[in-house]
XYZ file of C-alpha atoms in Angstrom:
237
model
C 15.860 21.301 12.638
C 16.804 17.488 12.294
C 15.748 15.604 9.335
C 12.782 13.907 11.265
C 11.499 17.170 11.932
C 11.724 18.638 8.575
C 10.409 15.336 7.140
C 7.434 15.983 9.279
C 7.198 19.392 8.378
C 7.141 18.132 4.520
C 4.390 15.672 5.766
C 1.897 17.974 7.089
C 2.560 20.670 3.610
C 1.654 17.550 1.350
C -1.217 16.728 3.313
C -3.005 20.212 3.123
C -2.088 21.030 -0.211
C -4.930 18.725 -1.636
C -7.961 18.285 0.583
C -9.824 16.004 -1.507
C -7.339 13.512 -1.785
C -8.803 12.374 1.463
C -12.467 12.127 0.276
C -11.071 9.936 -2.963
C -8.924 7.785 -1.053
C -12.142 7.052 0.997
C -13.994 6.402 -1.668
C -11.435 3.873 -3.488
C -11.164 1.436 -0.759
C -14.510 1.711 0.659
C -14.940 0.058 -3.090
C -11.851 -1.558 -3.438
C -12.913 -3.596 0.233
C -16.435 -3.843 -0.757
C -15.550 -5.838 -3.727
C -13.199 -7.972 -1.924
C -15.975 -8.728 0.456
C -18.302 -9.525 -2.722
C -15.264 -12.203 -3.744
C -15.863 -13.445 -0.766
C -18.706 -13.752 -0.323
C -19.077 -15.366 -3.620
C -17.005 -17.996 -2.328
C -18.792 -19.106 0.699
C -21.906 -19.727 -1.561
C -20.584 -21.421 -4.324
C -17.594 -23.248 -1.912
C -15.013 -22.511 -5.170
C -11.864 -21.220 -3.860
C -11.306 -18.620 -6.581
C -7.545 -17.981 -7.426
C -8.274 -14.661 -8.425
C -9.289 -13.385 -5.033
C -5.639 -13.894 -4.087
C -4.603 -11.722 -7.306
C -7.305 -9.091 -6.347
C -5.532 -8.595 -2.397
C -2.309 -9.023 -3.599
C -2.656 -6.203 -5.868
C -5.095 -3.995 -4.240
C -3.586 -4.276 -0.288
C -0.842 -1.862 -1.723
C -2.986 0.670 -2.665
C -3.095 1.741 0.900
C 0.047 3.296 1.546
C -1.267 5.758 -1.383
C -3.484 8.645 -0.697
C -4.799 9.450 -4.188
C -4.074 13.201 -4.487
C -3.481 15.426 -7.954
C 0.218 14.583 -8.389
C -0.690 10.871 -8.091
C -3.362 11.245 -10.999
C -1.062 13.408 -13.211
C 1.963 10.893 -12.685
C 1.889 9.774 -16.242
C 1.175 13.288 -18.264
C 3.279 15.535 -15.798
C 5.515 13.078 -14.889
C 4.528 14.634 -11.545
C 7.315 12.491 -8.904
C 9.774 13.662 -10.857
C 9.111 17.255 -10.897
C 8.082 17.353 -7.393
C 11.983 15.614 -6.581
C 13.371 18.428 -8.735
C 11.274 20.980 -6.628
C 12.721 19.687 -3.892
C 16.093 19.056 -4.839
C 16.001 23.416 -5.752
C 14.756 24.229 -2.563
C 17.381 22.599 -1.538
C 15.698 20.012 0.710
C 18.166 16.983 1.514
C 17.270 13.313 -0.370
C 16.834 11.808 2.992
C 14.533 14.347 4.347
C 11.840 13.750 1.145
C 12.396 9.696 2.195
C 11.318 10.161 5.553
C 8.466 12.233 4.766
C 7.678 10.160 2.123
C 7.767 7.142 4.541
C 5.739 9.139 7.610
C 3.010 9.184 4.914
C 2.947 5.825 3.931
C 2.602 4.725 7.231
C -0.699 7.254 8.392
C -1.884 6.375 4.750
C -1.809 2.617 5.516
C -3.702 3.874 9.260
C -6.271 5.952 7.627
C -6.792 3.898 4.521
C -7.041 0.426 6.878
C -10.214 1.733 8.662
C -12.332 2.007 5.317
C -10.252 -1.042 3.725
C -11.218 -3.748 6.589
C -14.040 -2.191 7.282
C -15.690 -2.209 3.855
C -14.415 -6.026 3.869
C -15.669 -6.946 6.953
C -19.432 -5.361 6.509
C -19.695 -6.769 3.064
C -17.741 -10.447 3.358
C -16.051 -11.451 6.103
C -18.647 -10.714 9.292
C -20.362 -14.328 7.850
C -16.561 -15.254 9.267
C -17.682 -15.200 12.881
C -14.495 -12.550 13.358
C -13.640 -11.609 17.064
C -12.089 -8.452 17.008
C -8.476 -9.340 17.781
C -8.905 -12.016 14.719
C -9.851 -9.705 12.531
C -7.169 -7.528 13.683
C -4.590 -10.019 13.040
C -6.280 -10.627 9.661
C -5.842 -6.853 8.951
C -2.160 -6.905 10.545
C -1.052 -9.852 8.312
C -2.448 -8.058 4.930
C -0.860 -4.637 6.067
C 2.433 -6.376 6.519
C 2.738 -7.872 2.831
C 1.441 -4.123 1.952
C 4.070 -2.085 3.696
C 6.435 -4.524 1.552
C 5.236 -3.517 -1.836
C 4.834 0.218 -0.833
C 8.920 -0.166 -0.672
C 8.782 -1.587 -4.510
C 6.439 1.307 -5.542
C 8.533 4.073 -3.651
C 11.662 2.841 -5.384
C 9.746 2.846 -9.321
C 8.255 6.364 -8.136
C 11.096 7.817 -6.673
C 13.578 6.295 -9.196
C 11.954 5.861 -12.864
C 10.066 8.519 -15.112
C 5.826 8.527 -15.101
C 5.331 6.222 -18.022
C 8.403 3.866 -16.579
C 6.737 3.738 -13.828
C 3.290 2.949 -15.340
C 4.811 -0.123 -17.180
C 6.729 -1.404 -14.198
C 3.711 -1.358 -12.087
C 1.468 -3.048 -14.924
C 3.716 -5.873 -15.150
C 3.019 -6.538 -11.508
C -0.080 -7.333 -12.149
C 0.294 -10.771 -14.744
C 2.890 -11.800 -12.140
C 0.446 -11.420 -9.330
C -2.605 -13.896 -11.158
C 0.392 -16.388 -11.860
C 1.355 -16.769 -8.570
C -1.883 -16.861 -7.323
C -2.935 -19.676 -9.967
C 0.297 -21.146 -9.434
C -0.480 -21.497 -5.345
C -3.874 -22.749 -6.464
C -3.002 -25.527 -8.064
C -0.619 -26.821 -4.824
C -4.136 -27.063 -3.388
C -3.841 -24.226 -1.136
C -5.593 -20.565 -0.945
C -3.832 -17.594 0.288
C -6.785 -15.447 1.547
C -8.038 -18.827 3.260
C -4.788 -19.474 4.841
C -4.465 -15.742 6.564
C -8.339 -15.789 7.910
C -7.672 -19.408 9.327
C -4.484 -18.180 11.211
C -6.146 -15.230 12.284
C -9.079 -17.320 13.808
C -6.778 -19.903 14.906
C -4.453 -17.882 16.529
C -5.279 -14.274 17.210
C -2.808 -12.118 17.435
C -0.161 -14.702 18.544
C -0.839 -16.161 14.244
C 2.528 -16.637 13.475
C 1.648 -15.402 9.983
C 0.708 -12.312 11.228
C 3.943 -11.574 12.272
C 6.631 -12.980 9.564
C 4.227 -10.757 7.324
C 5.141 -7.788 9.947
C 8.407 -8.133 9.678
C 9.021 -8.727 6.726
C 7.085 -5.901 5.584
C 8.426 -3.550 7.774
C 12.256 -4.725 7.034
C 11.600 -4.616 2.786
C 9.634 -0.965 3.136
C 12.957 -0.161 5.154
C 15.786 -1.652 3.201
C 13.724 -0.740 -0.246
C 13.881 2.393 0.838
C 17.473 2.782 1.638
C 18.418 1.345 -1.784
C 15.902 4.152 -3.362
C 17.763 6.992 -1.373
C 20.939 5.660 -2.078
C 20.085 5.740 -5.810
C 18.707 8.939 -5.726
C 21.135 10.715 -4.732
C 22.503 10.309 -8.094
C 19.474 10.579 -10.043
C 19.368 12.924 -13.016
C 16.577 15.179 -12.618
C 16.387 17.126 -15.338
């Protein structure tokens, strides 16, 4: 059995061990889109280009290569990541096997997720937009891209760093995320504006679209060789 194949084999045990993660995942970004679409929405009727609606998708996007199951609830008291590597590592299944699974369900996460995400947004906000479906596409393409980047950041704290490490690394994000977005406020520009007006104005050839793609899909990738390399040598116990 090659690593793909065990990886997938891993995939398809985490997903069954916890059927309601899927019916709280649903839940959390049919809200988490809803109130983006409520930002938005906002904005077209007060014509103030709030800075914080660039913090809110910069820092909820990610969410979506999460499904939120028990071990992701219990990551600060059990210091569940950890003791499901350590699991693992007994077993023995290799480090690179657990990466690959751990990527295959990022990626169906960011699928499955994306549907209630863009959807929520686009009932609630963005249909005022005029949106052909290949522009909203690219809309949802573009966001997915910066997402699939920051899923490699989170893999590395999760795989790499205790519960409450990780905790703190991934609060700090979130001061750093309003700064920038202030910061790219007061240059006059809008972030969220910027990706529906390329996605309008170009479809799916927005050139936005894909730098975010790529990008994304290069950081998840090297991220996540760094993360195995380092984990190798991990201390588990």
């Amino acid at each position: 059995m090659n690593a793909w194949k065990q990886a997938w084999w891993l995939t398809r045990s985490e997903m069954n061990k916890d059927r309601l993660q899927w019916l709280w995942t649903v839940i959390f970004m049919i809200y988490t889109g809803g109130m983006g679409g409520v930002m938005l929405m906002g904005q077209q009727q007060t014509d103030f280009l709030n800075p914080f609606a660039d913090a809110y998708f910069l820092i909820m996007v990610p969410f979506q290569g999460f499904l939120f199951s028990r071990r992701s609830f219990r990551y600060i008291q059990e210091d569940s990541y950890t003791q499901m590597l350590t699991y693992y590592r007994r077993l023995p299944i290799p480090e690179q096997t657990v990466m690959w699974s751990r990527l295959q369900q990022s990626l169906m996460a960011f699928a499955y997720n994306g549907i209630f995400f863009y959807g929520s947004l686009y009932v609630v906000g963005l249909h005022f937009e005029g949106f052909r479906w290949d522009q909203y596409l690219a809309f949802s393409i573009t966001w997915t891209g910066y997402g699939l980047l920051m899923t490699g950041l989170y893999i590395y704290g999760e795989f790499l760093h205790s519960g409450k490490k990780y905790l703190l690394l991934s609060m700090l994000f979130i001061p750093f995320t309003v700064v920038i977005s202030i910061l790219i406020r007061m240059t006059g520009s809008h972030g969220l504006q910027l990706v529906i007006d390329m996605s309008q104005s170009w479809s799916l050839l927005s050139p936005i679209m894909w730098i975010a793609l790529v990008v994304g899909l290069a950081g998840l990738w090297l991220f996540s060789r760094l993360t195995l390399k380092k984990l190798a040598c991990r201390d588990l116990s």
